CSV table of C-alpha atoms in Angstrom, one decimal:
chain,number,residue,atom,x,y,z
A,152,UNK,CA,125.1,172.3,145.1
A,153,UNK,CA,127.9,170.1,142.8
A,154,UNK,CA,131.0,168.9,143.7
A,155,UNK,CA,134.0,170.1,142.5
A,156,UNK,CA,134.7,169.1,138.4
A,157,UNK,CA,137.3,166.1,138.7
A,158,UNK,CA,139.4,165.8,135.6
A,159,UNK,CA,141.5,163.5,136.6
A,160,UNK,CA,138.9,160.5,136.8
A,161,UNK,CA,138.7,158.2,133.9
A,162,UNK,CA,135.5,159.6,133.4
A,163,UNK,CA,135.4,163.6,134.2
A,164,UNK,CA,132.3,164.8,136.3
A,165,UNK,CA,131.3,166.8,138.4
A,166,UNK,CA,128.7,164.3,140.3
A,167,UNK,CA,131.6,162.4,142.5
A,168,UNK,CA,131.5,159.2,141.1
A,169,UNK,CA,134.6,158.8,143.5
A,170,UNK,CA,131.9,158.4,146.0
A,171,UNK,CA,129.6,155.5,144.5
A,172,UNK,CA,132.4,152.6,143.4
A,173,UNK,CA,129.4,151.0,142.0
A,174,UNK,CA,128.2,153.4,139.9
A,175,UNK,CA,131.7,153.8,138.5
A,176,UNK,CA,132.3,150.9,137.8
A,177,UNK,CA,129.2,150.3,135.9
A,178,UNK,CA,129.9,153.4,133.6
A,179,UNK,CA,133.4,152.6,133.4
A,180,UNK,CA,132.3,149.4,131.7
A,181,UNK,CA,129.7,151.0,129.3
A,182,UNK,CA,133.0,153.3,128.2
A,183,UNK,CA,134.9,151.0,125.8
A,184,UNK,CA,130.8,150.5,124.2
A,185,UNK,CA,130.7,154.4,124.0
A,186,UNK,CA,134.1,154.0,122.1
A,187,UNK,CA,133.6,151.7,120.0
A,188,UNK,CA,129.8,153.0,118.7
A,189,UNK,CA,131.9,156.5,118.5
A,190,UNK,CA,134.3,154.5,116.5
A,191,UNK,CA,131.8,152.9,114.3
A,192,UNK,CA,129.0,155.1,114.1
A,193,UNK,CA,130.5,158.2,114.6
A,194,UNK,CA,132.4,160.5,111.9
A,195,UNK,CA,134.3,159.1,109.4
A,196,UNK,CA,136.5,162.1,108.1
A,197,UNK,CA,140.2,161.1,109.9
A,198,UNK,CA,141.2,163.8,111.7
A,199,UNK,CA,144.9,164.1,113.8
A,200,UNK,CA,143.2,167.2,116.1
A,201,UNK,CA,140.0,169.4,115.8
A,202,UNK,CA,139.9,173.0,117.7
A,203,UNK,CA,136.9,171.7,120.3
A,204,UNK,CA,135.1,173.0,123.1
A,205,UNK,CA,135.4,170.9,126.1
A,206,UNK,CA,132.8,171.6,129.0
A,207,UNK,CA,134.8,171.8,132.3
A,208,UNK,CA,132.5,173.5,134.5
A,209,UNK,CA,129.1,174.8,135.0
A,210,UNK,CA,129.1,178.3,136.6
A,211,UNK,CA,128.1,181.4,134.0
A,212,UNK,CA,132.0,182.0,133.4
A,213,UNK,CA,134.9,180.0,131.9
A,214,UNK,CA,132.8,176.7,131.9
A,215,UNK,CA,134.6,175.1,128.7
A,216,UNK,CA,138.2,174.8,127.6
A,217,UNK,CA,139.4,175.3,124.0
A,218,UNK,CA,141.6,173.7,122.2
A,219,UNK,CA,143.4,171.1,119.7
A,220,UNK,CA,141.8,168.2,120.8
A,221,UNK,CA,142.4,163.9,119.0
A,222,UNK,CA,138.8,163.2,118.2
A,223,UNK,CA,139.5,159.6,120.1
A,224,UNK,CA,140.8,161.7,123.0
A,225,UNK,CA,137.7,163.9,124.0
A,226,UNK,CA,136.8,164.4,127.3
A,227,UNK,CA,133.5,162.9,127.3
A,228,UNK,CA,132.2,164.0,130.8
A,229,UNK,CA,129.1,164.2,133.4
A,230,UNK,CA,127.9,167.6,134.1
A,231,UNK,CA,124.9,168.9,135.8
A,232,UNK,CA,124.1,172.5,136.4
A,233,UNK,CA,124.8,173.5,140.3
A,234,UNK,CA,121.7,172.1,143.1
A,235,UNK,CA,120.1,174.7,144.6
A,236,UNK,CA,119.0,173.3,147.9
A,237,UNK,CA,115.8,175.4,148.4
A,238,UNK,CA,114.4,174.6,145.1
A,239,UNK,CA,110.9,173.9,145.4
A,240,UNK,CA,108.7,171.7,142.9
A,241,UNK,CA,106.8,174.4,140.8
A,242,UNK,CA,103.6,172.4,138.9
A,243,UNK,CA,101.3,170.1,139.2
A,244,UNK,CA,100.1,168.0,142.2
A,245,UNK,CA,103.2,168.4,143.7
A,246,UNK,CA,103.6,172.4,143.1
A,247,UNK,CA,105.3,174.0,147.2
A,248,UNK,CA,107.2,170.4,147.8
A,249,UNK,CA,111.3,170.3,148.0
A,250,UNK,CA,112.4,169.0,144.1
A,251,UNK,CA,112.9,165.0,144.6
A,252,UNK,CA,116.2,163.8,145.4
A,253,UNK,CA,115.2,160.7,144.5
A,254,UNK,CA,113.5,158.6,142.7
A,255,UNK,CA,109.8,157.9,143.3
A,256,UNK,CA,109.0,154.6,142.9
A,257,UNK,CA,105.0,155.6,141.2
A,258,UNK,CA,107.0,157.6,138.4
A,259,UNK,CA,109.3,155.4,137.8
A,260,UNK,CA,108.6,153.9,134.6
A,261,UNK,CA,107.3,157.2,133.1
A,262,UNK,CA,111.1,158.7,133.7
A,263,UNK,CA,112.5,156.7,132.7
A,264,UNK,CA,110.6,156.3,129.3
A,265,UNK,CA,111.6,159.9,129.2
A,266,UNK,CA,114.7,159.9,129.6
A,267,UNK,CA,115.5,157.3,127.1
A,268,UNK,CA,113.5,158.7,124.5
A,269,UNK,CA,115.7,162.0,124.8
A,270,UNK,CA,118.6,160.1,125.4
A,271,UNK,CA,118.4,157.9,122.0
A,272,UNK,CA,118.4,161.4,119.7
A,273,UNK,CA,121.7,162.2,120.8
A,274,UNK,CA,123.3,159.4,119.6
A,275,UNK,CA,121.2,159.3,116.4
A,276,UNK,CA,121.9,162.4,115.2
A,277,UNK,CA,125.7,161.9,115.4
A,278,UNK,CA,125.0,158.9,113.2
A,279,UNK,CA,122.8,160.9,110.4
A,280,UNK,CA,126.0,163.5,110.3
A,281,UNK,CA,128.8,160.9,109.9
A,282,UNK,CA,129.9,161.1,106.9
A,283,UNK,CA,129.0,165.1,106.3
A,284,UNK,CA,133.1,165.9,106.7
A,285,UNK,CA,134.0,165.0,103.2
A,286,UNK,CA,132.7,167.2,101.6
A,287,UNK,CA,132.6,170.5,104.3
A,288,UNK,CA,132.6,173.6,102.6
A,289,UNK,CA,135.3,174.8,104.8
A,290,UNK,CA,137.4,174.0,108.3
A,291,UNK,CA,135.3,176.1,110.2
A,292,UNK,CA,132.3,174.9,109.0
A,293,UNK,CA,133.7,171.2,109.7
A,294,UNK,CA,134.7,172.0,112.9
A,295,UNK,CA,131.5,173.5,113.9
A,296,UNK,CA,130.5,169.9,112.5
A,297,UNK,CA,132.8,168.2,114.6
A,298,UNK,CA,131.8,170.0,118.0
A,299,UNK,CA,127.9,169.5,117.3
A,300,UNK,CA,129.1,165.9,117.4
A,301,UNK,CA,130.9,165.6,120.4
A,302,UNK,CA,128.6,167.7,122.6
A,303,UNK,CA,125.7,165.1,121.6
A,304,UNK,CA,127.9,162.4,122.5
A,305,UNK,CA,128.4,163.5,125.8
A,306,UNK,CA,124.2,164.3,125.9
A,307,UNK,CA,123.9,160.5,125.3
A,308,UNK,CA,126.5,160.3,128.5
A,309,UNK,CA,124.2,163.2,130.0
A,310,UNK,CA,121.5,160.6,130.0
A,311,UNK,CA,123.7,157.4,130.3
A,312,UNK,CA,124.2,158.6,133.7
A,313,UNK,CA,121.1,159.5,134.9
A,314,UNK,CA,120.5,155.2,133.6
A,315,UNK,CA,123.0,153.9,135.3
A,316,UNK,CA,122.8,155.9,138.9
A,317,UNK,CA,118.8,156.4,139.2
A,318,UNK,CA,117.5,152.9,137.6
A,319,UNK,CA,119.3,149.8,138.1
A,320,UNK,CA,119.3,147.0,135.9
A,321,UNK,CA,116.9,148.1,133.6
A,322,UNK,CA,118.7,151.4,133.6
A,323,UNK,CA,121.5,149.7,132.4
A,324,UNK,CA,119.9,147.5,129.7
A,325,UNK,CA,118.8,150.7,128.3
A,326,UNK,CA,122.2,152.7,128.3
A,327,UNK,CA,123.4,149.4,126.3
A,328,UNK,CA,120.3,149.6,123.8
A,329,UNK,CA,121.3,153.5,122.9
A,330,UNK,CA,124.2,152.0,121.2
A,331,UNK,CA,122.4,148.8,119.6
A,332,UNK,CA,119.6,151.3,117.5
A,333,UNK,CA,121.1,153.0,114.8
A,334,UNK,CA,119.7,156.1,112.7
A,335,UNK,CA,117.6,154.3,109.5
A,336,UNK,CA,118.1,150.5,110.5
A,337,UNK,CA,115.4,148.7,109.2
A,338,UNK,CA,116.3,146.4,112.3
A,339,UNK,CA,116.9,148.3,114.9
A,340,UNK,CA,115.9,152.1,114.4
A,341,UNK,CA,115.9,154.9,116.8
A,342,UNK,CA,113.0,155.9,118.7
A,343,UNK,CA,111.8,159.2,117.0
A,344,UNK,CA,110.9,159.7,112.9
A,345,UNK,CA,112.9,162.4,112.3
A,346,UNK,CA,116.2,160.9,113.6
A,347,UNK,CA,115.9,158.1,110.8
A,348,UNK,CA,116.1,160.1,108.0
A,349,UNK,CA,119.5,160.9,106.1
A,350,UNK,CA,121.4,163.7,106.4
A,351,UNK,CA,123.5,163.8,103.3
A,352,UNK,CA,124.5,167.0,102.1
A,353,UNK,CA,125.0,170.4,104.0
A,354,UNK,CA,122.1,172.2,103.8
A,355,UNK,CA,120.5,169.2,105.2
A,356,UNK,CA,122.8,169.8,108.1
A,357,UNK,CA,121.9,173.1,108.8
A,358,UNK,CA,118.1,172.9,108.4
A,359,UNK,CA,118.8,169.9,110.8
A,360,UNK,CA,120.4,171.8,113.4
A,361,UNK,CA,118.2,175.0,112.9
A,362,UNK,CA,114.8,173.1,113.5
A,363,UNK,CA,115.6,169.5,114.3
A,364,UNK,CA,117.8,170.7,117.2
A,365,UNK,CA,115.0,173.9,118.2
A,366,UNK,CA,113.2,171.3,118.9
A,367,UNK,CA,115.7,169.7,121.2
A,368,UNK,CA,115.7,172.8,122.4
A,369,UNK,CA,112.3,173.1,123.8
A,370,UNK,CA,112.2,169.4,125.2
A,371,UNK,CA,114.7,169.8,127.6
A,372,UNK,CA,113.4,172.5,128.6
A,373,UNK,CA,110.7,171.3,129.5
A,374,UNK,CA,112.3,167.8,131.4
A,375,UNK,CA,114.9,171.3,133.5
A,376,UNK,CA,111.5,172.0,134.8
A,377,UNK,CA,111.2,168.8,136.5
A,378,UNK,CA,110.7,167.8,139.9
A,379,UNK,CA,113.0,164.7,139.6
A,380,UNK,CA,116.4,167.6,140.2
A,381,UNK,CA,118.7,165.1,139.2
A,382,UNK,CA,117.1,165.1,135.5
A,383,UNK,CA,116.4,169.2,135.8
A,384,UNK,CA,120.3,169.8,136.5
A,385,UNK,CA,121.5,167.1,133.5
A,386,UNK,CA,118.8,169.3,131.1
A,387,UNK,CA,119.9,173.1,132.1
A,388,UNK,CA,123.6,171.6,131.7
A,389,UNK,CA,123.0,170.7,128.4
A,390,UNK,CA,121.0,173.7,127.2
A,391,UNK,CA,124.3,175.6,127.5
A,392,UNK,CA,126.0,173.6,125.2
A,393,UNK,CA,122.3,173.2,123.1
A,394,UNK,CA,123.0,176.6,121.9
A,395,UNK,CA,126.3,176.1,119.5
A,396,UNK,CA,124.4,173.4,118.0
A,397,UNK,CA,121.4,176.4,116.4
A,398,UNK,CA,123.4,178.8,116.1
A,399,UNK,CA,125.4,176.5,113.7
A,400,UNK,CA,121.8,175.7,112.1
A,401,UNK,CA,121.2,179.6,112.1
A,402,UNK,CA,123.9,181.3,110.7
A,403,UNK,CA,124.4,178.0,107.9
A,404,UNK,CA,121.3,179.1,106.1
A,405,UNK,CA,122.3,182.4,106.5
A,406,UNK,CA,125.0,181.9,104.9
A,407,UNK,CA,123.4,179.6,102.2
A,408,UNK,CA,120.7,182.3,101.3
A,409,UNK,CA,123.4,184.8,101.5
A,410,UNK,CA,125.4,183.9,98.7
A,411,UNK,CA,122.6,182.6,96.3
A,412,UNK,CA,121.4,186.1,96.6
A,413,UNK,CA,124.7,187.8,95.4
A,414,UNK,CA,124.6,185.3,92.4
A,415,UNK,CA,120.8,186.6,91.5
A,416,UNK,CA,122.0,190.0,92.3
A,417,UNK,CA,125.3,189.9,90.3
A,418,UNK,CA,123.6,188.1,87.3
A,419,UNK,CA,120.3,189.4,87.3
A,420,UNK,CA,118.7,186.2,87.4
A,421,UNK,CA,116.1,183.8,89.8
A,422,UNK,CA,117.4,180.8,87.8
A,423,UNK,CA,120.9,180.1,89.3
A,424,UNK,CA,121.3,177.0,89.6
A,425,UNK,CA,123.3,176.6,86.6
A,426,UNK,CA,125.8,179.0,88.8
A,427,UNK,CA,126.8,177.1,91.5
A,428,UNK,CA,125.1,177.8,94.3
A,429,UNK,CA,121.4,176.9,95.4
A,430,UNK,CA,118.1,178.4,94.3
A,431,UNK,CA,115.8,180.0,97.3
A,432,UNK,CA,112.9,177.6,95.5
A,433,UNK,CA,115.2,174.4,96.5
A,434,UNK,CA,115.8,176.1,100.0
A,435,UNK,CA,112.3,177.1,100.9
A,436,UNK,CA,111.5,173.3,100.0
A,437,UNK,CA,114.0,172.1,102.4
A,438,UNK,CA,112.7,174.6,104.9
A,439,UNK,CA,109.3,172.6,104.1
A,440,UNK,CA,110.6,169.5,104.9
A,441,UNK,CA,112.7,170.1,108.0
A,442,UNK,CA,110.1,171.7,109.7
A,443,UNK,CA,107.3,169.6,108.8
A,444,UNK,CA,108.9,166.5,110.0
A,445,UNK,CA,110.5,168.3,113.5
A,446,UNK,CA,106.7,169.6,113.9
A,447,UNK,CA,106.3,166.0,114.2
A,448,UNK,CA,108.6,165.6,117.1
A,449,UNK,CA,106.4,167.2,119.7
A,450,UNK,CA,103.6,164.1,119.0
A,451,UNK,CA,99.5,165.1,119.1
A,452,UNK,CA,97.9,168.1,119.8
A,453,UNK,CA,96.1,166.3,122.5
A,454,UNK,CA,97.8,163.1,124.6
A,455,UNK,CA,96.6,162.3,128.4
A,456,UNK,CA,100.2,161.2,129.1
A,457,UNK,CA,101.7,164.7,128.7
A,458,UNK,CA,98.6,166.2,131.4
A,459,UNK,CA,99.7,162.9,133.4
A,460,UNK,CA,103.5,163.8,133.6
A,461,UNK,CA,102.8,167.9,134.2
A,462,UNK,CA,100.3,166.7,136.9
A,463,UNK,CA,103.0,164.3,138.4
A,464,UNK,CA,105.8,167.3,138.0
A,465,UNK,CA,107.9,164.9,135.6
A,466,UNK,CA,107.5,167.7,132.7
A,467,UNK,CA,107.0,171.4,133.1
A,468,UNK,CA,106.4,173.9,130.5
A,469,UNK,CA,108.3,175.8,128.6
A,470,UNK,CA,109.4,179.0,131.1
A,471,UNK,CA,107.0,177.5,133.6
A,472,UNK,CA,108.2,179.9,135.6
A,473,UNK,CA,107.2,182.9,133.2
A,474,UNK,CA,103.5,181.6,133.4
A,475,UNK,CA,100.7,183.9,134.7
A,476,UNK,CA,99.0,180.9,136.4
A,477,UNK,CA,98.1,178.9,138.4
A,478,UNK,CA,101.0,176.1,137.3
A,479,UNK,CA,98.3,173.8,137.9
A,480,UNK,CA,95.7,173.8,135.5
A,481,UNK,CA,93.1,171.4,136.3
A,482,UNK,CA,90.4,174.1,135.2
A,483,UNK,CA,92.0,175.8,132.7
A,484,UNK,CA,91.7,175.2,128.6
A,485,UNK,CA,93.6,176.0,125.7
A,486,UNK,CA,92.1,175.7,121.2
A,487,UNK,CA,93.9,173.4,119.9
A,488,UNK,CA,94.2,172.9,115.7
A,489,UNK,CA,91.8,170.0,114.8
A,490,UNK,CA,90.6,167.9,111.9
A,491,UNK,CA,87.0,169.3,111.3
A,492,UNK,CA,85.0,166.1,109.1
A,493,UNK,CA,81.6,167.0,109.1
A,494,UNK,CA,80.3,163.9,107.1
A,495,UNK,CA,80.4,164.8,103.8
A,496,UNK,CA,83.6,163.4,102.9
A,497,UNK,CA,84.8,167.1,102.9
A,498,UNK,CA,87.1,167.8,105.8
A,499,UNK,CA,88.2,170.9,106.9
A,500,UNK,CA,90.7,172.5,109.5
A,501,UNK,CA,89.7,173.8,112.2
A,502,UNK,CA,90.3,174.5,116.4
A,503,UNK,CA,89.1,172.6,119.1
A,504,UNK,CA,89.1,173.7,122.4
A,505,UNK,CA,89.9,171.5,125.0
A,506,UNK,CA,91.1,171.1,128.7
A,507,UNK,CA,94.7,173.1,128.8
A,508,UNK,CA,96.6,169.8,130.6
A,509,UNK,CA,95.6,167.9,127.8
A,510,UNK,CA,96.8,169.9,125.0
A,511,UNK,CA,100.4,170.5,126.6
A,512,UNK,CA,102.0,169.8,123.6
A,513,UNK,CA,99.5,171.8,121.3
A,514,UNK,CA,101.4,174.8,124.1
A,515,UNK,CA,104.9,174.1,123.5
A,516,UNK,CA,104.5,173.5,119.9
A,517,UNK,CA,103.0,177.0,119.6
A,518,UNK,CA,106.6,177.8,121.6
A,519,UNK,CA,108.7,176.2,119.6
A,520,UNK,CA,107.1,177.8,115.7
A,521,UNK,CA,107.1,181.0,117.0
A,522,UNK,CA,110.5,181.0,117.6
A,523,UNK,CA,111.1,179.0,114.0
A,524,UNK,CA,109.4,182.8,112.6
A,525,UNK,CA,112.6,184.2,114.3
A,526,UNK,CA,114.9,182.5,111.9
A,527,UNK,CA,113.0,183.0,108.7
A,528,UNK,CA,112.5,186.7,109.0
A,529,UNK,CA,116.6,186.8,109.5
A,530,UNK,CA,116.6,185.1,106.4
A,531,UNK,CA,114.1,187.6,104.7
A,532,UNK,CA,115.6,190.5,105.9
A,533,UNK,CA,119.3,189.3,104.2
A,534,UNK,CA,116.6,188.8,101.2
A,535,UNK,CA,115.4,192.2,101.7
A,536,UNK,CA,119.1,193.6,102.0
A,537,UNK,CA,119.8,192.5,98.5
A,538,UNK,CA,117.1,193.9,97.3
A,539,UNK,CA,115.1,190.5,95.9
A,540,UNK,CA,111.3,190.6,96.4
A,541,UNK,CA,111.1,186.6,97.0
A,542,UNK,CA,110.6,185.9,100.6
A,543,UNK,CA,111.2,182.7,102.8
A,544,UNK,CA,108.1,180.9,104.5
A,545,UNK,CA,107.5,178.7,107.2
A,546,UNK,CA,104.6,176.2,105.7
A,547,UNK,CA,101.2,175.8,106.9
A,548,UNK,CA,101.1,173.4,110.7
A,549,UNK,CA,99.0,171.0,108.3
A,550,UNK,CA,101.4,170.5,105.8
A,551,UNK,CA,103.6,167.4,105.3
A,552,UNK,CA,102.3,165.9,108.7
A,553,UNK,CA,102.7,162.4,110.0
A,554,UNK,CA,102.0,162.7,113.3
A,555,UNK,CA,99.0,164.2,114.8
A,556,UNK,CA,95.3,165.7,114.0
A,557,UNK,CA,96.8,166.6,110.4
A,558,UNK,CA,98.7,162.7,110.1
A,559,UNK,CA,95.7,161.2,107.5
A,560,UNK,CA,95.4,164.1,105.4
A,561,UNK,CA,97.2,165.6,102.9
A,562,UNK,CA,98.2,170.0,102.5
A,563,UNK,CA,99.6,172.7,100.9
A,564,UNK,CA,102.2,175.0,102.2
A,565,UNK,CA,99.2,177.2,102.5
A,566,UNK,CA,96.6,175.1,104.4
A,567,UNK,CA,94.8,174.0,101.0
A,568,UNK,CA,93.4,170.4,101.9
A,569,UNK,CA,94.8,167.8,99.1
A,570,UNK,CA,93.7,164.7,97.4
A,571,UNK,CA,96.1,161.9,97.1
A,572,UNK,CA,96.0,162.1,93.8
A,573,UNK,CA,96.8,165.9,93.8
A,574,UNK,CA,99.7,165.6,96.6
A,575,UNK,CA,100.6,162.9,94.7
A,576,UNK,CA,101.1,165.1,91.6
A,577,UNK,CA,102.1,168.4,93.2
A,578,UNK,CA,104.6,167.8,96.3
A,579,UNK,CA,107.6,167.7,94.0
A,580,UNK,CA,106.6,171.6,94.1
A,581,UNK,CA,107.0,172.0,97.6
A,582,UNK,CA,109.9,169.0,98.5
A,583,UNK,CA,113.0,168.0,97.3
A,584,UNK,CA,113.3,166.3,94.6
A,585,UNK,CA,115.5,163.8,93.7
A,586,UNK,CA,116.8,166.5,90.8
A,587,UNK,CA,116.5,168.9,94.0
A,588,UNK,CA,118.8,166.8,96.3
A,589,UNK,CA,121.0,165.9,93.2
A,590,UNK,CA,121.7,169.3,92.6
A,591,UNK,CA,122.3,169.8,95.9
A,592,UNK,CA,124.6,167.7,96.3
A,593,UNK,CA,126.7,168.4,93.1
A,594,UNK,CA,127.2,171.5,95.2
A,595,UNK,CA,129.3,169.7,98.0
A,596,UNK,CA,132.6,169.6,97.0
A,597,UNK,CA,134.8,169.6,99.4
A,598,UNK,CA,137.2,172.5,100.8
A,599,UNK,CA,139.6,172.1,103.7
A,600,UNK,CA,142.3,174.0,103.0
A,601,UNK,CA,142.6,176.9,105.2
A,602,UNK,CA,141.1,180.4,104.7
A,603,UNK,CA,139.0,178.9,101.5
A,604,UNK,CA,135.5,177.9,101.1
A,605,UNK,CA,132.7,176.4,98.5
A,606,UNK,CA,131.1,178.8,96.3
A,607,UNK,CA,127.7,177.5,97.6
A,608,UNK,CA,127.9,179.8,101.0
A,609,UNK,CA,129.4,183.2,102.2
A,610,UNK,CA,132.4,183.1,104.9
A,611,UNK,CA,131.0,183.8,108.6
A,612,UNK,CA,131.2,186.7,110.0
A,613,UNK,CA,132.9,185.8,112.7
A,614,UNK,CA,135.3,182.9,114.1
A,615,UNK,CA,135.2,180.7,117.2
A,616,UNK,CA,136.0,181.9,120.0
A,617,UNK,CA,137.7,185.0,118.5
A,618,UNK,CA,139.3,183.1,116.3
A,619,UNK,CA,139.7,184.1,112.5
A,620,UNK,CA,138.0,182.5,110.0
A,621,UNK,CA,140.9,181.1,108.2
A,622,UNK,CA,142.3,179.4,111.5
A,623,UNK,CA,143.4,176.8,111.4
A,624,UNK,CA,140.3,174.7,113.4
A,625,UNK,CA,141.1,171.4,112.0
A,626,UNK,CA,144.1,169.1,111.1
A,627,UNK,CA,143.5,166.2,108.2
A,628,UNK,CA,145.3,163.1,108.5
């Protein structure tokens, strides 16, 4: 169970901060540092207020309030999903035991590491996207950007609460470090590679929120299964907010593809770069990049660490409760992608049978890949509906990989293994070139007038919270 949501406190929460003055003081001392980080590393476009949703409760109905809010006054809070007093651990060696309400000492270091890595991604994406407001294609899109940003900030608060509440001095130190690392910094970069890549334009933003935020969905989904109940309940509520981020990406790419298809049909040509939209081959290149970088976030195909996390009950599988097995996996196996080197200098892509526990990263990545294909199917229906023969596709799993079995080789989007020289010569066919990036950035002319939209993207089919597209979603300074 949870306490009632308390918005009278300095830090809105439903975790009863008022009853734990020491924790409350610690978090209130962290709050000014967070606000300083937000002012220095958050959105750069000055605004008066933005039509935002703010979490106010955790129930199924009426959990969010919509209204115009000054960004600096947004009520970042701490919210956990309601506690199930009878919840049992659903997998691993502790399956069937009561879920943990306190931190088991033997798993402290591993749980802290998992929470820190998740927490590090949240401010990173805000930093990556901080300059996008200046080139927003509409006020609707600008509002969605800011909604994603403030919720990533709230997700940072969610992880910081766990660090402060359950990990003592080390947790407080880790919470400080979450504000000291910065995306792309040479001296103190973010932990995961994808969160040090730049997001310089809105096509990158839509691809990021489709592919990389979708990775976040699956990582949160595995942590939602955790035997450590406060982490489980935190991630369950975060997933509710995360859905909007992926909607922004899915419909954003929808609208880019739709507008490009319109211009192709109207002008009876594939060569539309000079007509003020993003050509389909460039959209495919951006897709290739963001998808392949996001695949790396799942780690190697095999992992003894993840096997140990599962056995310990720290991190489950996606939709663990729906799996039709013993939820212990000690006798099960899985085929994982591998590189077969016969010793003749000509490796080939193959599969290898390993313990199901060791192959859990592969299991999760395959769930993700299947989900990603759904978006590609959507975009291809738009092309088919326009009467166009072109289709977008996910590249091969070995393409542009820097983590796992394929990190040491180069492969084409069709899975053809290449020499380094071949890759260097041909990668511009498959990944965005400087020319491609320059063209996309040239389209990023801001449209900040109510009811108007940039020419390179189609308007949305629906507004936010029942409001029309031409609603005054953002009041600029």
